Amino acid sequence: MASDNGYDVSVVVPTYCEAENLPTLIPRISNAMSSAGLHGEILVVDDNSPDDTTQVCDQLSSDSPVRLIVRTKERGLSSAVIEGMKQAQGAALIVIDADLSHPPEKIPELIRALQVEGTDFVIGSRYVPGGGTDEEWGLFRWFNSKVATWLAYPLTSARDPMAGFFALRRDHFLQALPQLDPIGYKIGLELIVKCECKQIAEVPIFFGNRLRGESKLSIKEQLNYLRHLKRLYEHKWRNLAQFIQFLFVGASGTIVDLLAFTSLIHWVPTNVGRGIAIGVAMTWNYWFNRQITFSGARQRSIPHQYLLYCLSCAAGAMISWSVFVGLHSQINYFHEHPVFAALVGIVLATLSNFLLSKHLAFR
Ligand SMILES: Nc1nc2c(ncn2[C@@H]2O[C@H](COP(=O)(O)OP(=O)(O)O)[C@@H](O)[C@H]2O)c(=O)[nH]1
Ligand SMILES: [Mg+2]
């Protein structure tokens, strides 16, 4: 496996303040490649770290095929990895953290797994037999990583799709490049979904604690992961993903409606309280559908969009009511079971609400 210029592999190392780790990491990557007979390059993609990364890379380049790419306008792990991959020239691309949590000696094994016919993507995996994490990993971090993996399960059956140590072919990456649009940390998951990787191999690795320095994984990045997941779900199942979000917002609106109603009946006449609670819930639903379900339509003017949303809800209410009246008066079964007639009305109204919201209010 070699590209036009003869490189078998490009190893992309995203860094932010990792100058202390590079003198250990780079020679280990370089040795791992040469002992397996792999001809390649190491691309360090640094976001202008306020440490000695530049000098350290300069020194290391006399013995290792390392090249430093410094970004000054952008910051972030995923976009740094993409930048490195864009500039890479090897036939295979490997991404590895700089802090020595990932064992560089496994690089040849990842490459061999990628060469197996049909394999699209290879993960250096903590969660397959033979893999593991350092015992000092706190319960919180372990739990966090597990929950993140479960949330991604419908997107991929890989055991460790959150890993930052992985390999794929450069031509495969280039095909998916125009579609890449990650936020946050999980660039491997982004590539698995957007490159439509079907056959994923997992090579067991032991994920150690970082050698030196501090983790850059913040709470903000964890929230970004949820936003990223939303995007990936929408990429894979656009309408279904939107409909599920619409249902969740609707369910939260029902709770808001009932809470508002039960508090209002102490202060105003019941019918008035019911009306106000419906209005509050509708406004709640509008807002969260604008922010979450149909976040792509956020640039449209609020009053106009709110009015259209209220009209969509009114149409839904009419449908719910007419279906109920029709079924209840015409069909014997529903005459005897009015709750089921109401249920059919509610289901149809929800569908119509969704379609009108999507194609009219949040177009
Ligand atoms: N270029 C770049 N690299 C980053 C950034 N944030 C983290 N990294 C690198 O990504 C890798 C993983 O980050 P780390 O802080 O170890 O995350 P953790 O292992 O999840 O705690 C390390 O090599 C970091 O230096 C960033 O904003 N820009
Ligand atoms: Mg780390």
Short mmCIF file of C-alpha atoms and ligand atoms in Angstrom, two decimals:
data_model
loop_
_atom_site.label_atom_id
_atom_site.label_comp_id
_atom_site.label_asym_id
_atom_site.label_seq_id
_atom_site.Cartn_x
_atom_site.Cartn_y
_atom_site.Cartn_z
CA MET A 1 0.00 0.00 0.00
CA ALA A 2 1.80 3.18 -1.13
CA SER A 3 0.69 6.53 -2.55
CA ASP A 4 2.10 8.18 -5.71
CA ASN A 5 5.05 9.60 -3.80
CA GLY A 6 5.76 6.27 -2.14
CA TYR A 7 4.47 7.01 1.37
CA ASP A 8 2.73 4.03 2.92
CA VAL A 9 1.40 5.98 5.85
CA SER A 10 0.90 9.46 7.28
CA VAL A 11 0.57 9.64 11.05
CA VAL A 12 -1.42 12.70 12.14
CA VAL A 13 -0.78 13.93 15.70
CA PRO A 14 -3.05 16.76 16.90
CA THR A 15 -1.36 18.75 19.64
CA TYR A 16 -2.07 21.51 22.05
CA CYS A 17 0.69 22.11 24.61
CA GLU A 18 2.33 18.73 24.17
CA ALA A 19 5.98 19.86 23.82
CA GLU A 20 6.93 17.71 26.81
CA ASN A 21 5.51 14.54 25.25
CA LEU A 22 6.76 14.89 21.68
CA PRO A 23 10.42 13.90 22.38
CA THR A 24 9.14 10.52 23.60
CA LEU A 25 6.31 10.09 21.11
CA ILE A 26 7.94 10.98 17.78
CA PRO A 27 10.93 8.57 18.00
CA ARG A 28 8.57 5.78 19.09
CA ILE A 29 6.31 6.36 16.08
CA SER A 30 9.32 6.59 13.79
CA ASN A 31 10.81 3.34 15.16
CA ALA A 32 7.50 1.53 14.93
CA MET A 33 7.19 2.50 11.25
CA SER A 34 10.74 1.66 10.26
CA SER A 35 10.82 -1.65 12.11
CA ALA A 36 7.72 -2.70 10.14
CA GLY A 37 9.27 -1.48 6.88
CA LEU A 38 6.70 1.30 6.52
CA HIS A 39 7.75 4.42 4.67
CA GLY A 40 5.89 7.41 5.99
CA GLU A 41 5.59 10.87 7.50
CA ILE A 42 4.47 12.24 10.86
CA LEU A 43 2.37 15.40 10.77
CA VAL A 44 2.07 17.30 14.03
CA VAL A 45 -0.89 19.67 13.79
CA ASP A 46 -0.53 22.25 16.51
CA ASP A 47 -2.86 25.12 17.36
CA ASN A 48 -0.13 27.66 18.10
CA SER A 49 0.63 26.27 21.56
CA PRO A 50 2.30 28.72 23.93
CA ASP A 51 5.09 26.22 24.67
CA ASP A 52 8.19 24.89 22.87
CA THR A 53 6.37 22.73 20.29
CA THR A 54 8.04 24.49 17.33
CA GLN A 55 11.60 24.17 18.67
CA VAL A 56 11.01 20.58 19.78
CA CYS A 57 9.68 19.58 16.33
CA ASP A 58 12.65 21.32 14.70
CA GLN A 59 15.08 19.26 16.75
CA LEU A 60 13.19 16.02 16.21
CA SER A 61 13.06 16.52 12.44
CA SER A 62 16.77 15.78 12.15
CA ASP A 63 16.16 12.12 13.04
CA SER A 64 12.47 11.55 12.30
CA PRO A 65 10.25 12.29 9.27
CA VAL A 66 8.23 14.84 11.23
CA ARG A 67 6.61 17.97 9.83
CA LEU A 68 4.91 20.64 11.95
CA ILE A 69 1.73 22.36 10.77
CA VAL A 70 0.84 25.37 12.92
CA ARG A 71 -2.69 26.74 12.80
CA THR A 72 -3.21 30.24 14.09
CA LYS A 73 -6.78 30.99 13.02
CA GLU A 74 -8.57 27.90 14.24
CA ARG A 75 -8.59 25.83 17.40
CA GLY A 76 -10.03 22.40 18.04
CA LEU A 77 -9.09 18.75 17.94
CA SER A 78 -11.37 17.56 15.11
CA SER A 79 -10.55 20.36 12.69
CA ALA A 80 -6.84 19.92 13.46
CA VAL A 81 -7.08 16.24 12.52
CA ILE A 82 -8.90 17.10 9.28
CA GLU A 83 -6.25 19.68 8.41
CA GLY A 84 -3.51 17.12 8.97
CA MET A 85 -5.30 14.53 6.85
CA LYS A 86 -5.79 17.06 4.04
CA GLN A 87 -2.07 17.74 3.93
CA ALA A 88 -1.10 14.08 4.38
CA GLN A 89 0.33 12.18 1.43
CA GLY A 90 0.40 8.59 2.66
CA ALA A 91 -1.89 5.92 1.25
CA ALA A 92 -3.03 5.13 4.81
CA LEU A 93 -3.82 7.74 7.44
CA ILE A 94 -3.37 7.14 11.16
CA VAL A 95 -4.45 9.47 13.95
CA ILE A 96 -2.88 9.19 17.38
CA ASP A 97 -2.94 11.36 20.53
CA ALA A 98 0.30 13.04 21.52
CA ASP A 99 0.16 12.19 25.22
CA LEU A 100 1.20 8.52 24.82
CA SER A 101 -2.17 7.24 25.96
CA HIS A 102 -2.10 5.29 22.68
CA PRO A 103 0.79 2.88 22.09
CA PRO A 104 2.66 3.92 18.88
CA GLU A 105 4.02 0.36 18.60
CA LYS A 106 0.52 -0.73 17.50
CA ILE A 107 0.67 1.38 14.31
CA PRO A 108 1.90 -1.49 12.08
CA GLU A 109 -0.90 -3.72 13.40
CA LEU A 110 -3.49 -1.07 12.53
CA ILE A 111 -2.03 -0.80 9.02
CA ARG A 112 -2.07 -4.57 8.56
CA ALA A 113 -5.73 -4.70 9.64
CA LEU A 114 -6.55 -1.95 7.15
CA GLN A 115 -4.96 -3.97 4.36
CA VAL A 116 -7.41 -6.84 4.88
CA GLU A 117 -9.78 -6.95 1.90
CA GLY A 118 -12.98 -5.00 2.55
CA THR A 119 -11.86 -3.28 5.76
CA ASP A 120 -12.76 0.43 5.72
CA PHE A 121 -11.67 1.61 9.12
CA VAL A 122 -9.47 0.33 11.94
CA ILE A 123 -9.78 1.37 15.57
CA GLY A 124 -7.16 1.01 18.28
CA SER A 125 -9.80 -0.25 20.69
CA ARG A 126 -10.05 -0.31 24.47
CA TYR A 127 -13.19 -2.39 24.52
CA VAL A 128 -12.34 -5.60 22.64
CA PRO A 129 -10.75 -8.64 24.30
CA GLY A 130 -7.12 -7.87 25.03
CA GLY A 131 -7.75 -4.12 25.21
CA GLY A 132 -8.13 -2.03 28.35
CA THR A 133 -7.61 1.19 30.20
CA ASP A 134 -5.35 2.20 33.04
CA GLU A 135 -6.64 1.29 36.48
CA GLU A 136 -6.24 4.86 37.58
CA TRP A 137 -9.07 5.79 35.24
CA GLY A 138 -11.68 7.22 37.60
CA LEU A 139 -15.19 5.78 37.69
CA PHE A 140 -16.55 9.08 36.34
CA ARG A 141 -14.32 9.03 33.28
CA TRP A 142 -15.09 5.36 32.62
CA PHE A 143 -18.84 5.94 32.95
CA ASN A 144 -18.62 9.02 30.77
CA SER A 145 -16.88 7.10 28.03
CA LYS A 146 -19.39 4.23 28.23
CA VAL A 147 -22.43 6.52 28.03
CA ALA A 148 -20.90 8.34 25.06
CA THR A 149 -20.41 4.97 23.34
CA TRP A 150 -23.98 3.80 24.06
CA LEU A 151 -25.41 7.02 22.64
CA ALA A 152 -23.54 6.35 19.40
CA TYR A 153 -24.65 2.73 19.16
CA PRO A 154 -27.32 3.29 16.46
CA LEU A 155 -24.66 4.98 14.32
CA THR A 156 -22.10 2.19 14.46
CA SER A 157 -21.73 -1.20 16.05
CA ALA A 158 -18.01 -0.61 16.72
CA ARG A 159 -17.14 -1.27 20.36
CA ASP A 160 -14.94 1.81 20.72
CA PRO A 161 -16.04 4.42 18.18
CA MET A 162 -14.91 7.22 20.54
CA ALA A 163 -11.26 6.25 20.19
CA GLY A 164 -8.77 8.85 19.03
CA PHE A 165 -6.41 6.16 17.65
CA PHE A 166 -7.57 4.91 14.24
CA ALA A 167 -6.65 4.31 10.61
CA LEU A 168 -8.35 4.68 7.24
CA ARG A 169 -7.32 4.95 3.62
CA ARG A 170 -6.57 8.39 2.25
CA ASP A 171 -8.77 7.97 -0.86
CA HIS A 172 -11.69 7.04 1.39
CA PHE A 173 -11.10 10.15 3.50
CA LEU A 174 -10.91 12.39 0.42
CA GLN A 175 -14.27 11.10 -0.86
CA ALA A 176 -15.98 12.11 2.38
CA LEU A 177 -14.07 15.35 2.89
CA PRO A 178 -16.74 17.74 1.48
CA GLN A 179 -19.26 16.37 3.96
CA LEU A 180 -17.13 16.57 7.10
CA ASP A 181 -18.39 19.03 9.64
CA PRO A 182 -17.51 17.87 13.15
CA ILE A 183 -17.85 19.82 16.36
CA GLY A 184 -15.78 18.77 19.35
CA TYR A 185 -13.66 15.74 19.96
CA LYS A 186 -15.10 12.73 18.22
CA ILE A 187 -13.49 12.90 14.82
CA GLY A 188 -13.25 9.10 14.54
CA LEU A 189 -17.01 8.74 14.87
CA GLU A 190 -17.51 11.52 12.32
CA LEU A 191 -15.31 9.68 9.83
CA ILE A 192 -17.00 6.31 10.44
CA VAL A 193 -20.43 7.84 9.72
CA LYS A 194 -19.56 10.25 6.91
CA CYS A 195 -17.19 7.87 5.10
CA GLU A 196 -19.94 5.25 5.40
CA CYS A 197 -17.47 2.77 6.83
CA LYS A 198 -19.15 -0.62 6.90
CA GLN A 199 -16.42 -3.02 7.84
CA ILE A 200 -14.62 -1.83 10.93
CA ALA A 201 -11.77 -3.77 12.50
CA GLU A 202 -10.77 -3.24 16.11
CA VAL A 203 -7.22 -3.91 17.25
CA PRO A 204 -6.96 -4.21 21.05
CA ILE A 205 -4.86 -1.55 22.72
CA PHE A 206 -4.14 -0.57 26.27
CA PHE A 207 -5.09 3.06 26.83
CA GLY A 208 -2.69 4.46 29.42
CA ASN A 209 -2.79 7.65 31.44
CA ARG A 210 -1.23 10.62 29.68
CA LEU A 211 2.53 10.80 30.11
CA ARG A 212 2.85 14.51 30.92
CA GLY A 213 0.70 17.63 30.96
CA GLU A 214 -3.05 17.98 31.33
CA SER A 215 -6.11 16.76 29.44
CA LYS A 216 -7.86 19.37 27.29
CA LEU A 217 -11.19 17.55 27.44
CA SER A 218 -13.57 20.06 29.03
CA ILE A 219 -17.26 20.04 29.96
CA LYS A 220 -17.81 22.26 26.91
CA GLU A 221 -16.41 19.50 24.70
CA GLN A 222 -18.75 16.98 26.33
CA LEU A 223 -21.75 19.17 25.50
CA ASN A 224 -20.38 19.57 21.99
CA TYR A 225 -20.51 15.80 21.73
CA LEU A 226 -24.31 15.90 22.12
CA ARG A 227 -24.54 18.53 19.37
CA HIS A 228 -22.26 16.45 17.23
CA LEU A 229 -24.40 13.32 17.78
CA LYS A 230 -27.50 15.27 16.76
CA ARG A 231 -25.80 16.24 13.49
CA LEU A 232 -24.69 12.68 12.80
CA TYR A 233 -28.14 11.25 13.49
CA GLU A 234 -29.63 13.84 11.16
CA HIS A 235 -27.05 13.01 8.52
CA LYS A 236 -27.93 9.33 8.67
CA TRP A 237 -31.71 9.47 9.20
CA ARG A 238 -32.72 13.05 8.59
CA ASN A 239 -36.52 12.87 8.89
CA LEU A 240 -36.68 10.20 11.56
CA ALA A 241 -34.12 12.00 13.72
CA GLN A 242 -36.11 15.23 13.42
CA PHE A 243 -39.37 13.49 14.18
CA ILE A 244 -37.93 11.92 17.34
CA GLN A 245 -36.67 15.29 18.52
CA PHE A 246 -40.09 16.77 17.74
CA LEU A 247 -41.70 14.05 19.90
CA PHE A 248 -39.31 14.72 22.77
CA VAL A 249 -40.04 18.44 22.64
CA GLY A 250 -43.78 17.64 22.49
CA ALA A 251 -43.47 15.37 25.54
CA SER A 252 -41.65 18.09 27.49
CA GLY A 253 -44.42 20.52 26.39
CA THR A 254 -47.06 18.19 27.85
CA ILE A 255 -45.30 18.30 31.22
CA VAL A 256 -45.04 22.10 31.04
CA ASP A 257 -48.73 22.29 30.09
CA LEU A 258 -49.82 20.17 33.07
CA LEU A 259 -47.54 21.99 35.53
CA ALA A 260 -48.80 25.39 34.32
CA PHE A 261 -52.42 24.23 34.44
CA THR A 262 -52.21 22.75 37.95
CA SER A 263 -50.63 25.94 39.29
CA LEU A 264 -52.95 28.32 37.42
CA ILE A 265 -56.24 26.77 38.57
CA HIS A 266 -55.54 28.16 42.05
CA TRP A 267 -55.52 31.72 40.66
CA VAL A 268 -57.83 31.99 37.65
CA PRO A 269 -61.05 30.28 36.44
CA THR A 270 -60.39 26.73 35.19
CA ASN A 271 -61.20 27.41 31.53
CA VAL A 272 -58.99 30.47 31.47
CA GLY A 273 -56.21 28.49 33.19
CA ARG A 274 -56.54 25.77 30.56
CA GLY A 275 -56.24 28.32 27.76
CA ILE A 276 -53.18 30.00 29.29
CA ALA A 277 -51.48 26.62 29.94
CA ILE A 278 -52.01 25.58 26.31
CA GLY A 279 -50.50 28.89 25.17
CA VAL A 280 -47.51 28.48 27.49
CA ALA A 281 -46.88 24.90 26.28
CA MET A 282 -47.24 25.93 22.64
CA THR A 283 -44.71 28.73 23.12
CA TRP A 284 -42.39 26.32 24.94
CA ASN A 285 -42.66 23.81 22.09
CA TYR A 286 -42.12 26.52 19.50
CA TRP A 287 -38.95 27.71 21.21
CA PHE A 288 -37.37 24.29 21.66
CA ASN A 289 -38.29 23.17 18.17
CA ARG A 290 -36.60 26.33 16.88
CA GLN A 291 -33.52 25.74 19.06
CA ILE A 292 -33.21 21.97 18.69
CA THR A 293 -35.42 20.09 16.22
CA PHE A 294 -35.27 22.60 13.40
CA SER A 295 -32.15 24.49 14.47
CA GLY A 296 -31.31 25.03 10.80
CA ALA A 297 -34.22 27.53 10.58
CA ARG A 298 -33.01 29.75 13.43
CA GLN A 299 -32.15 32.66 11.21
CA ARG A 300 -35.80 33.26 10.29
CA SER A 301 -37.76 36.01 12.05
CA ILE A 302 -39.36 34.88 15.31
CA PRO A 303 -42.82 36.59 15.09
CA HIS A 304 -43.50 35.28 11.58
CA GLN A 305 -42.27 31.80 12.42
CA TYR A 306 -44.17 31.72 15.72
CA LEU A 307 -47.40 32.67 13.95
CA LEU A 308 -46.95 29.92 11.36
CA TYR A 309 -46.20 27.45 14.14
CA CYS A 310 -49.39 28.41 15.99
CA LEU A 311 -51.34 27.94 12.74
CA SER A 312 -49.78 24.49 12.31
CA CYS A 313 -50.84 23.59 15.85
CA ALA A 314 -54.37 24.93 15.20
CA ALA A 315 -54.60 22.76 12.07
CA GLY A 316 -53.41 19.80 14.17
CA ALA A 317 -56.10 20.48 16.79
CA MET A 318 -58.75 20.62 14.05
CA ILE A 319 -57.56 17.31 12.62
CA SER A 320 -57.51 15.69 16.06
CA TRP A 321 -61.04 16.90 16.76
CA SER A 322 -62.54 16.03 13.33
CA VAL A 323 -60.97 12.56 13.29
CA PHE A 324 -62.38 11.93 16.75
CA VAL A 325 -65.86 13.13 15.81
CA GLY A 326 -65.83 11.19 12.51
CA LEU A 327 -64.67 7.89 14.03
CA HIS A 328 -66.82 8.18 17.12
CA SER A 329 -70.03 8.90 15.21
CA GLN A 330 -69.51 6.56 12.22
CA ILE A 331 -67.75 3.45 13.49
CA ASN A 332 -69.29 1.23 16.07
CA TYR A 333 -66.02 0.11 17.64
CA PHE A 334 -64.92 3.69 18.23
CA HIS A 335 -68.36 4.61 19.51
CA GLU A 336 -67.84 2.04 22.25
CA HIS A 337 -64.16 2.98 22.80
CA PRO A 338 -63.97 6.79 22.47
CA VAL A 339 -60.45 6.84 23.97
CA PHE A 340 -59.14 4.94 20.97
CA ALA A 341 -60.87 7.37 18.63
CA ALA A 342 -59.14 10.19 20.50
CA LEU A 343 -55.83 8.35 20.23
CA VAL A 344 -56.08 7.97 16.44
CA GLY A 345 -56.86 11.69 16.24
CA ILE A 346 -53.83 12.53 18.40
CA VAL A 347 -51.48 10.38 16.29
CA LEU A 348 -52.68 11.93 13.02
CA ALA A 349 -52.53 15.42 14.51
CA THR A 350 -48.96 14.83 15.69
CA LEU A 351 -47.94 13.75 12.19
CA SER A 352 -49.66 16.72 10.58
CA ASN A 353 -48.13 19.04 13.20
CA PHE A 354 -44.70 17.70 12.39
CA LEU A 355 -45.12 17.98 8.63
CA LEU A 356 -46.57 21.49 8.81
CA SER A 357 -43.89 22.63 11.26
CA LYS A 358 -41.16 21.20 9.06
CA HIS A 359 -42.45 22.43 5.71
CA LEU A 360 -44.23 25.62 6.72
CA ALA A 361 -43.08 27.17 10.00
CA PHE A 362 -39.46 25.98 10.04
CA ARG A 363 -39.02 25.64 6.31
N1 LIG B 1 -4.48 20.79 17.54
C1 LIG B 1 -5.23 20.56 18.65
N2 LIG B 1 -5.03 19.44 19.38
C2 LIG B 1 -5.78 19.26 20.48
C3 LIG B 1 -6.76 20.18 20.92
N3 LIG B 1 -7.34 19.71 22.05
C4 LIG B 1 -6.74 18.54 22.30
N4 LIG B 1 -5.79 18.27 21.37
C5 LIG B 1 -4.90 17.08 21.29
O1 LIG B 1 -5.74 15.95 21.15
C6 LIG B 1 -5.18 14.84 21.85
C7 LIG B 1 -6.17 14.35 22.90
O2 LIG B 1 -6.40 15.35 23.86
P1 LIG B 1 -6.41 15.07 25.42
O3 LIG B 1 -6.36 16.38 26.10
O4 LIG B 1 -5.34 14.09 25.78
O5 LIG B 1 -7.84 14.44 25.61
P2 LIG B 1 -8.26 13.20 26.50
O6 LIG B 1 -7.31 12.08 26.19
O7 LIG B 1 -9.66 12.90 26.09
O8 LIG B 1 -8.14 13.66 27.91
C8 LIG B 1 -3.89 15.35 22.47
O9 LIG B 1 -2.82 15.04 21.61
C9 LIG B 1 -4.10 16.85 22.54
O10 LIG B 1 -2.91 17.60 22.54
C10 LIG B 1 -6.95 21.37 20.13
O11 LIG B 1 -7.77 22.22 20.42
N5 LIG B 1 -6.16 21.50 19.02
MG MG B 2 -5.29 12.14 26.49
#
